[in-house]
Amino acid sequence: MNEKILNPYYDRLPGSYLFSTIAKKIKEYQGTHANADIIRLGIGDVTTPIIPAAIDAMHKAVDEMACKETFRGYGPEQGYDFVREAIVRGEYTARGIEMDPDDIFVSDGSKCDVANIQELFATDVKIAIPDPVYPVYLDSNVMAGRTGVFGEDGHFSEVTYLASTAENNFQPDLPKNPVQLIYLCSPNNPTGTVLSRETLQKFVNYANENGALILFDGAYNCYIQDESLPHSIYEIPGARTCAIEFRSFSKTAGFTGVRCAYTVVPHELSKLHAMWNRRQCTKFNGVSYVVQRAAEAIYTPVGWEQTKAVIKGYMDTAAMIRSELTAAGYTVFGGEHAPYIWWKLPNGEKSFDFFDRLLATCEVVGTPGSGFGPCGEGYFRLTAFGDHEQTKVALKRIREKL
Ligand code: MLT
């Protein structure tokens, strides 16, 4: 095969995908340490089983599939009405936000949606991304040839980075260069911090005034403990004409293995709504009926109570990580409205060096901050999604051995 037929932009991606790199490093360590007792606080993967209400709904749906009268084949590509309506009721009406079920597109994951959405935009649009942030926004645009080349400073030449640091209280400034696509993530992965209403309003005004679009990732919104903080971009006046929102059941309901999410494209963005619908109908065949019934069950009164209890469990773990690290003299951010703790490394230690040191001394795994962008250098992310007792052991090792 002639390699000239391949997409050349893949060569611009630095290394492998962040979490694959981490997994490879762990495997290498295990290869040389046969009895390693590794505690994983790296990838944000849930560990609490799926709530009983969702499991019951799945069992029932499986039984329906065994019966000629209730069997379902292909479902609607956009999702069944029952789940779209449940999402509107449980997520939007409950917070005083008007939403039409037709604006909800159910999918098998926010990672896929957030990566796939970029194909609706011209190759030469300019993008802005928070720094640090979930690597999929950048990587998917690199693959599409939209980012220019990777420089020695760790930046792509055509990307506008929105620094979100302790210095600006994790509230990024508006882009310095003209951009047409703006990614925002709140609560932020990896810093665990939340964008304020004022910051979001500033970005919504910018987008409306400049004909730009905001791609708002709210995958962790259900971890926000302060009800006065914005959970959805649509709480911000003007957002319906300039923003798409991504939400996921992965972190809300433990569906990382089950797969269900949704993307909101308001009908005010009519051309984009039609394009995303066309894209999904052509390239996606919907989420399984069984899984959509499980998602619907989250919004029953009992399902919601059970979901809140699981979230509380993770937030208790987050509080424990925060207080233990703080008591040990470290500076940490996040962990109050999100399941991620953003740990500032002392003495200017580099994120990947610390990863190796933490693994070697404590057999604890986290995620190097620099993997999320240049501003993440010198930081380290711990997830609160691990088992609570195991996390306690990890913190003890950190206290005693690091
Ligand atoms: C993370 O650890 O950042 C997430 O688990 C990644 C994801 O949700 O794809």
Coordinates of C-alpha atoms and ligand atoms in Angstrom, one line a residue:
M1 CA 0.0 0.0 0.0
N2 CA 1.2 3.5 -0.8
E3 CA 1.2 5.4 2.5
K4 CA 0.3 8.6 0.6
I5 CA -3.3 7.4 0.7
L6 CA -3.3 7.7 4.5
N7 CA -4.6 10.8 6.4
P8 CA -1.3 12.7 7.0
Y9 CA -2.6 14.5 10.0
Y10 CA -2.5 11.4 12.2
D11 CA 1.3 11.9 12.1
R12 CA 0.9 15.2 13.9
L13 CA -0.6 13.5 17.0
P14 CA 1.9 13.5 19.8
G15 CA 2.5 9.9 20.9
S16 CA -0.5 7.7 21.8
Y17 CA -3.8 8.6 23.4
L18 CA -3.1 9.7 27.0
F19 CA -4.9 6.9 28.8
S20 CA -3.3 4.3 26.5
T21 CA 0.1 5.7 27.4
I22 CA -0.7 5.3 31.1
A23 CA -2.0 1.8 30.6
K24 CA 1.2 0.8 28.8
K25 CA 3.4 2.3 31.6
I26 CA 1.4 0.2 34.2
K27 CA 1.9 -2.9 32.1
E28 CA 5.6 -2.3 31.9
Y29 CA 5.8 -1.9 35.6
Q30 CA 3.9 -5.1 36.2
G31 CA 6.2 -6.9 33.8
T32 CA 9.2 -6.1 36.1
H33 CA 7.3 -6.3 39.5
A34 CA 5.4 -9.6 39.6
N35 CA 3.9 -8.9 43.0
A36 CA 2.9 -5.3 42.4
D37 CA -0.2 -4.2 44.3
I38 CA -1.1 -1.2 42.2
I39 CA -3.9 1.1 43.2
R40 CA -5.4 2.9 40.2
L41 CA -6.5 6.4 40.6
G42 CA -5.7 7.3 37.0
I43 CA -8.4 7.0 34.3
G44 CA -11.8 8.2 35.6
D45 CA -13.5 4.9 35.4
V46 CA -16.3 4.2 37.8
T47 CA -16.1 1.3 40.3
T48 CA -19.6 1.3 42.0
P49 CA -22.0 -1.1 40.4
I50 CA -25.0 0.2 38.4
I51 CA -27.9 1.1 40.6
P52 CA -30.7 -1.5 41.2
A53 CA -33.4 0.6 39.4
A54 CA -31.3 0.6 36.2
I55 CA -30.5 -3.1 36.5
D56 CA -34.1 -4.0 37.1
A57 CA -35.1 -2.0 34.0
M58 CA -32.4 -3.8 31.9
H59 CA -33.7 -7.2 33.1
K60 CA -37.2 -6.3 32.1
A61 CA -36.1 -5.0 28.7
V62 CA -34.1 -8.2 28.1
D63 CA -37.3 -10.2 28.8
E64 CA -39.2 -8.0 26.3
M65 CA -36.6 -8.9 23.7
A66 CA -37.4 -12.6 24.2
C67 CA -41.1 -12.1 23.3
K68 CA -42.5 -11.7 19.8
E69 CA -45.0 -9.0 20.9
T70 CA -42.4 -6.8 22.7
F71 CA -39.2 -7.5 20.7
R72 CA -37.5 -4.4 19.2
G73 CA -35.2 -4.2 16.2
Y74 CA -33.6 -1.0 15.0
G75 CA -34.6 1.9 17.2
P76 CA -34.7 5.6 16.2
E77 CA -31.2 6.9 15.5
Q78 CA -31.9 9.8 17.8
G79 CA -33.0 7.7 20.7
Y80 CA -36.4 6.5 21.9
D81 CA -39.0 9.2 22.9
F82 CA -39.3 7.6 26.4
V83 CA -35.6 8.4 27.2
R84 CA -35.5 11.7 25.4
E85 CA -38.5 12.9 27.4
A86 CA -37.1 11.5 30.7
I87 CA -33.8 13.4 30.1
V88 CA -35.7 16.6 29.4
R89 CA -37.8 16.2 32.6
G90 CA -34.9 15.0 34.8
E91 CA -32.1 17.3 33.6
Y92 CA -33.7 20.4 32.2
T93 CA -37.3 21.0 33.4
A94 CA -36.1 20.2 36.9
R95 CA -33.6 23.1 36.6
G96 CA -36.1 25.5 35.0
I97 CA -34.6 25.1 31.5
E98 CA -37.0 24.8 28.6
M99 CA -36.0 21.9 26.3
D100 CA -37.6 20.1 23.5
P101 CA -37.1 16.3 23.4
D102 CA -36.3 16.7 19.7
D103 CA -33.2 18.6 20.7
I104 CA -31.8 15.5 22.5
F105 CA -29.7 13.0 20.5
V106 CA -29.0 9.9 22.5
S107 CA -25.7 8.2 21.7
D108 CA -23.2 5.6 22.9
G109 CA -20.8 8.1 24.5
S110 CA -19.8 11.7 24.9
K111 CA -16.2 10.9 23.8
C112 CA -17.5 9.7 20.4
D113 CA -19.9 12.7 20.1
V114 CA -17.4 15.3 21.0
A115 CA -15.0 13.8 18.6
N116 CA -17.5 13.2 15.8
I117 CA -19.1 16.6 15.9
Q118 CA -16.1 18.3 14.5
E119 CA -16.8 16.8 11.1
L120 CA -19.7 19.2 10.7
F121 CA -17.3 22.1 10.5
A122 CA -15.1 23.4 7.7
T123 CA -11.5 22.3 7.9
D124 CA -10.2 25.9 8.1
V125 CA -12.3 27.0 11.2
K126 CA -10.2 28.1 14.1
I127 CA -10.7 26.4 17.4
A128 CA -10.1 27.4 21.0
I129 CA -9.7 24.8 23.8
P130 CA -9.2 25.2 27.5
D131 CA -5.7 24.3 28.7
P132 CA -5.7 21.9 30.5
V133 CA -8.6 19.8 29.3
Y134 CA -9.8 16.4 28.2
P135 CA -7.5 15.4 25.3
V136 CA -10.2 14.3 22.9
Y137 CA -11.1 17.8 21.7
L138 CA -7.6 18.5 20.6
D139 CA -6.8 15.1 19.2
S140 CA -9.9 14.9 17.1
N141 CA -9.1 18.2 15.6
V142 CA -5.5 17.2 14.9
M143 CA -6.8 14.2 13.0
A144 CA -9.1 16.5 11.0
G145 CA -6.1 18.7 10.0
R146 CA -7.4 21.8 11.8
T147 CA -4.6 22.5 14.3
G148 CA -1.4 23.3 12.4
V149 CA 1.8 21.9 13.6
F150 CA 3.0 20.9 17.1
G151 CA 5.7 23.2 18.3
E152 CA 8.5 22.8 20.9
D153 CA 6.5 24.9 23.3
G154 CA 3.9 22.1 23.4
H155 CA 1.3 24.1 21.5
F156 CA -0.3 23.5 18.1
S157 CA 0.3 26.5 15.8
E158 CA -3.3 27.1 14.8
V159 CA -5.0 26.4 18.1
T160 CA -6.0 29.1 20.6
Y161 CA -5.4 27.8 24.1
L162 CA -7.6 29.2 26.9
A163 CA -5.3 29.0 30.0
S164 CA -7.3 27.7 33.0
T165 CA -5.0 28.0 35.9
A166 CA -4.8 28.7 39.6
E167 CA -3.7 32.2 38.6
N168 CA -7.0 33.0 36.9
N169 CA -9.0 30.9 39.4
F170 CA -9.6 28.5 36.5
Q171 CA -11.8 31.0 34.7
P172 CA -10.3 31.4 31.2
D173 CA -10.2 34.7 29.4
L174 CA -11.9 35.1 26.0
P175 CA -9.8 34.0 23.0
K176 CA -7.1 36.5 22.0
N177 CA -7.4 35.5 18.3
P178 CA -10.6 35.2 16.3
V179 CA -12.0 31.7 16.7
Q180 CA -15.2 30.0 15.5
L181 CA -15.4 26.9 17.7
I182 CA -14.9 27.1 21.4
Y183 CA -14.7 24.0 23.6
L184 CA -15.6 24.4 27.2
C185 CA -15.8 21.8 29.9
S186 CA -17.4 22.3 33.3
P187 CA -16.9 20.8 35.8
N188 CA -13.5 20.6 34.1
N189 CA -11.7 17.4 33.4
P190 CA -8.9 17.4 34.8
T191 CA -8.9 20.3 37.2
G192 CA -12.3 19.5 38.8
T193 CA -13.2 23.2 38.9
V194 CA -16.4 24.8 37.7
L195 CA -16.9 27.7 35.3
S196 CA -18.9 30.5 36.9
R197 CA -22.1 32.0 35.5
E198 CA -20.2 35.2 34.7
T199 CA -17.5 33.3 32.7
L200 CA -20.1 31.4 30.8
Q201 CA -22.1 34.5 30.0
K202 CA -18.9 36.1 28.7
F203 CA -18.3 33.2 26.3
V204 CA -22.0 33.1 25.2
N205 CA -21.9 36.8 24.4
Y206 CA -18.6 36.4 22.5
A207 CA -20.0 33.5 20.5
N208 CA -23.3 35.3 19.6
E209 CA -21.5 38.5 18.7
N210 CA -18.9 36.7 16.6
G211 CA -20.9 34.0 14.9
A212 CA -19.0 31.3 16.9
L213 CA -20.2 28.1 18.4
I214 CA -19.6 26.7 21.9
L215 CA -19.1 23.0 22.4
F216 CA -19.9 22.6 26.0
D217 CA -19.0 19.3 27.8
G218 CA -21.1 18.8 30.9
A219 CA -20.3 15.2 31.5
Y220 CA -19.6 15.8 35.2
N221 CA -22.5 18.2 35.9
C222 CA -24.2 15.9 38.4
Y223 CA -21.2 16.2 40.7
I224 CA -21.8 20.0 41.3
Q225 CA -22.8 20.3 45.0
D226 CA -23.7 24.0 45.0
E227 CA -27.0 24.4 43.3
S228 CA -26.4 28.0 42.5
L229 CA -23.5 27.1 40.1
P230 CA -24.5 26.6 36.5
H231 CA -25.0 22.9 35.6
S232 CA -25.9 23.5 31.9
I233 CA -24.8 26.1 29.4
Y234 CA -28.6 26.6 28.7
E235 CA -28.9 28.3 32.1
I236 CA -27.1 31.2 30.4
P237 CA -29.2 33.6 28.5
G238 CA -28.4 33.5 24.7
A239 CA -26.9 30.0 24.8
R240 CA -29.5 28.3 22.7
T241 CA -28.3 30.2 19.6
C242 CA -24.6 29.5 20.1
A243 CA -24.1 26.3 22.1
I244 CA -24.2 22.5 21.8
E245 CA -24.1 20.5 25.1
F246 CA -22.6 17.0 25.7
R247 CA -23.8 14.9 28.6
S248 CA -23.1 11.4 29.6
F249 CA -24.5 8.6 31.8
S250 CA -21.0 7.2 32.2
K251 CA -20.1 9.3 35.3
T252 CA -23.7 10.0 36.4
A253 CA -24.9 6.4 36.5
G254 CA -21.8 4.2 36.1
F255 CA -22.4 3.5 32.4
T256 CA -18.8 3.5 31.3
G257 CA -19.1 -0.1 30.2
V258 CA -22.8 0.1 29.3
R259 CA -22.5 3.1 27.1
C260 CA -25.1 5.8 26.9
A261 CA -24.9 9.6 26.5
Y262 CA -26.7 12.4 24.8
T263 CA -25.9 15.6 22.8
V264 CA -28.2 18.6 22.8
V265 CA -28.5 20.6 19.6
P266 CA -31.2 23.2 20.1
H267 CA -33.6 23.7 17.2
E268 CA -32.5 27.4 17.2
L269 CA -29.3 26.1 15.5
S270 CA -31.5 24.6 12.8
K271 CA -28.9 24.0 10.1
L272 CA -26.6 22.3 12.6
H273 CA -29.5 20.3 14.1
A274 CA -30.4 19.0 10.6
M275 CA -26.7 18.2 9.9
W276 CA -26.2 16.3 13.1
N277 CA -29.4 14.4 12.5
R278 CA -28.2 13.5 9.0
R279 CA -24.8 12.5 10.4
Q280 CA -26.3 10.2 13.1
C281 CA -28.8 8.7 10.7
T282 CA -26.1 7.9 8.2
K283 CA -23.4 6.7 10.6
F284 CA -25.0 5.6 13.8
N285 CA -27.8 3.1 14.5
G286 CA -28.8 4.1 18.0
V287 CA -28.1 2.8 21.5
S288 CA -29.6 -0.6 22.4
Y289 CA -33.2 -0.6 23.7
V290 CA -32.0 -2.4 26.9
V291 CA -29.5 0.4 27.7
Q292 CA -32.0 3.2 26.9
R293 CA -34.5 1.6 29.4
A294 CA -31.7 1.6 32.0
A295 CA -31.0 5.3 31.3
E296 CA -34.7 6.1 31.6
A297 CA -34.8 4.3 35.0
I298 CA -32.3 6.8 36.4
Y299 CA -35.0 9.5 36.3
T300 CA -37.6 7.5 38.3
P301 CA -37.9 8.8 41.9
V302 CA -36.2 5.7 43.3
G303 CA -33.6 5.7 40.5
W304 CA -32.7 9.3 41.2
E305 CA -32.3 8.6 44.9
Q306 CA -30.0 5.7 44.2
T307 CA -28.0 7.7 41.7
K308 CA -27.6 10.5 44.2
A309 CA -26.3 8.0 46.8
V310 CA -23.6 6.7 44.4
I311 CA -22.5 10.3 43.6
K312 CA -22.3 11.1 47.3
G313 CA -20.1 8.0 47.7
Y314 CA -17.6 9.3 45.1
M315 CA -17.8 12.8 46.5
D316 CA -16.9 11.5 50.0
T317 CA -13.9 9.9 48.4
A318 CA -13.0 13.2 46.7
A319 CA -13.3 15.0 50.1
M320 CA -11.0 12.4 51.7
I321 CA -8.4 12.8 49.0
R322 CA -8.5 16.6 49.3
S323 CA -8.3 16.7 53.1
E324 CA -5.5 14.0 53.3
L325 CA -3.3 15.8 50.7
T326 CA -4.0 19.2 52.2
A327 CA -3.1 17.8 55.7
A328 CA 0.1 16.4 54.2
G329 CA 1.0 20.0 53.1
Y330 CA 0.1 19.8 49.4
T331 CA -1.9 22.3 47.4
V332 CA -4.9 20.8 45.7
F333 CA -7.8 22.1 43.6
G334 CA -11.1 20.6 42.5
G335 CA -12.8 17.7 44.2
E336 CA -15.6 19.9 45.6
H337 CA -17.9 19.8 42.6
A338 CA -16.2 17.1 40.6
P339 CA -14.7 13.7 41.1
Y340 CA -11.2 14.9 40.2
I341 CA -8.5 16.3 42.4
W342 CA -5.9 18.5 40.8
W343 CA -2.7 18.2 42.7
K344 CA 0.0 20.8 42.4
L345 CA 3.4 19.1 42.5
P346 CA 5.9 20.7 44.9
N347 CA 9.5 21.7 43.9
G348 CA 8.6 22.1 40.2
E349 CA 8.5 18.3 39.6
K350 CA 7.4 17.4 36.1
S351 CA 4.1 15.5 35.8
F352 CA 5.4 12.4 34.1
D353 CA 8.4 12.2 36.4
F354 CA 6.0 12.3 39.3
F355 CA 3.9 9.5 37.7
D356 CA 7.0 7.3 37.6
R357 CA 8.0 8.2 41.2
L358 CA 4.5 7.6 42.6
L359 CA 4.3 4.3 40.9
A360 CA 7.7 3.2 42.1
T361 CA 7.4 4.3 45.7
C362 CA 3.7 3.9 46.4
E363 CA 2.4 1.7 43.6
V364 CA -0.3 4.3 43.1
V365 CA -1.3 5.4 39.6
G366 CA -2.7 8.9 38.7
T367 CA -2.7 10.9 35.5
P368 CA 0.1 13.3 34.7
G369 CA -1.3 16.8 34.3
S370 CA 0.8 17.6 31.2
G371 CA -1.2 15.0 29.3
F372 CA -4.1 17.4 29.4
G373 CA -2.2 20.4 27.9
P374 CA 0.8 22.6 28.5
C375 CA -0.8 24.4 31.5
G376 CA -1.1 20.9 33.2
E377 CA 2.6 20.6 33.5
G378 CA 3.6 20.4 37.2
Y379 CA 0.2 19.0 38.2
F380 CA -1.2 15.5 38.7
R381 CA -4.8 14.3 38.6
L382 CA -6.3 11.8 41.0
T383 CA -9.7 10.4 40.5
A384 CA -12.3 9.8 43.2
F385 CA -13.9 7.1 41.2
G386 CA -11.7 4.4 42.8
D387 CA -12.9 2.1 45.6
H388 CA -13.1 4.2 48.8
E389 CA -11.1 1.7 51.0
Q390 CA -8.4 1.2 48.3
T391 CA -8.1 5.0 47.9
K392 CA -7.6 5.2 51.7
V393 CA -4.7 2.7 51.4
A394 CA -3.3 4.8 48.5
L395 CA -3.4 7.9 50.6
K396 CA -1.7 6.1 53.5
R397 CA 1.1 5.0 51.2
I398 CA 1.5 8.6 49.9
R399 CA 1.6 10.0 53.5
E400 CA 4.2 7.4 54.6
K401 CA 6.3 6.7 51.6
L402 CA 6.4 9.7 49.3
Ligands
MLT1 C1 -10.9 10.4 32.1 O1 -10.2 9.8 32.9 O2 -10.5 11.6 31.8 C2 -12.1 9.9 31.5 O3 -12.4 8.7 32.1 C3 -11.9 9.7 30.1 C4 -13.2 9.5 29.4 O4 -14.3 9.8 30.0 O5 -13.2 9.1 28.3

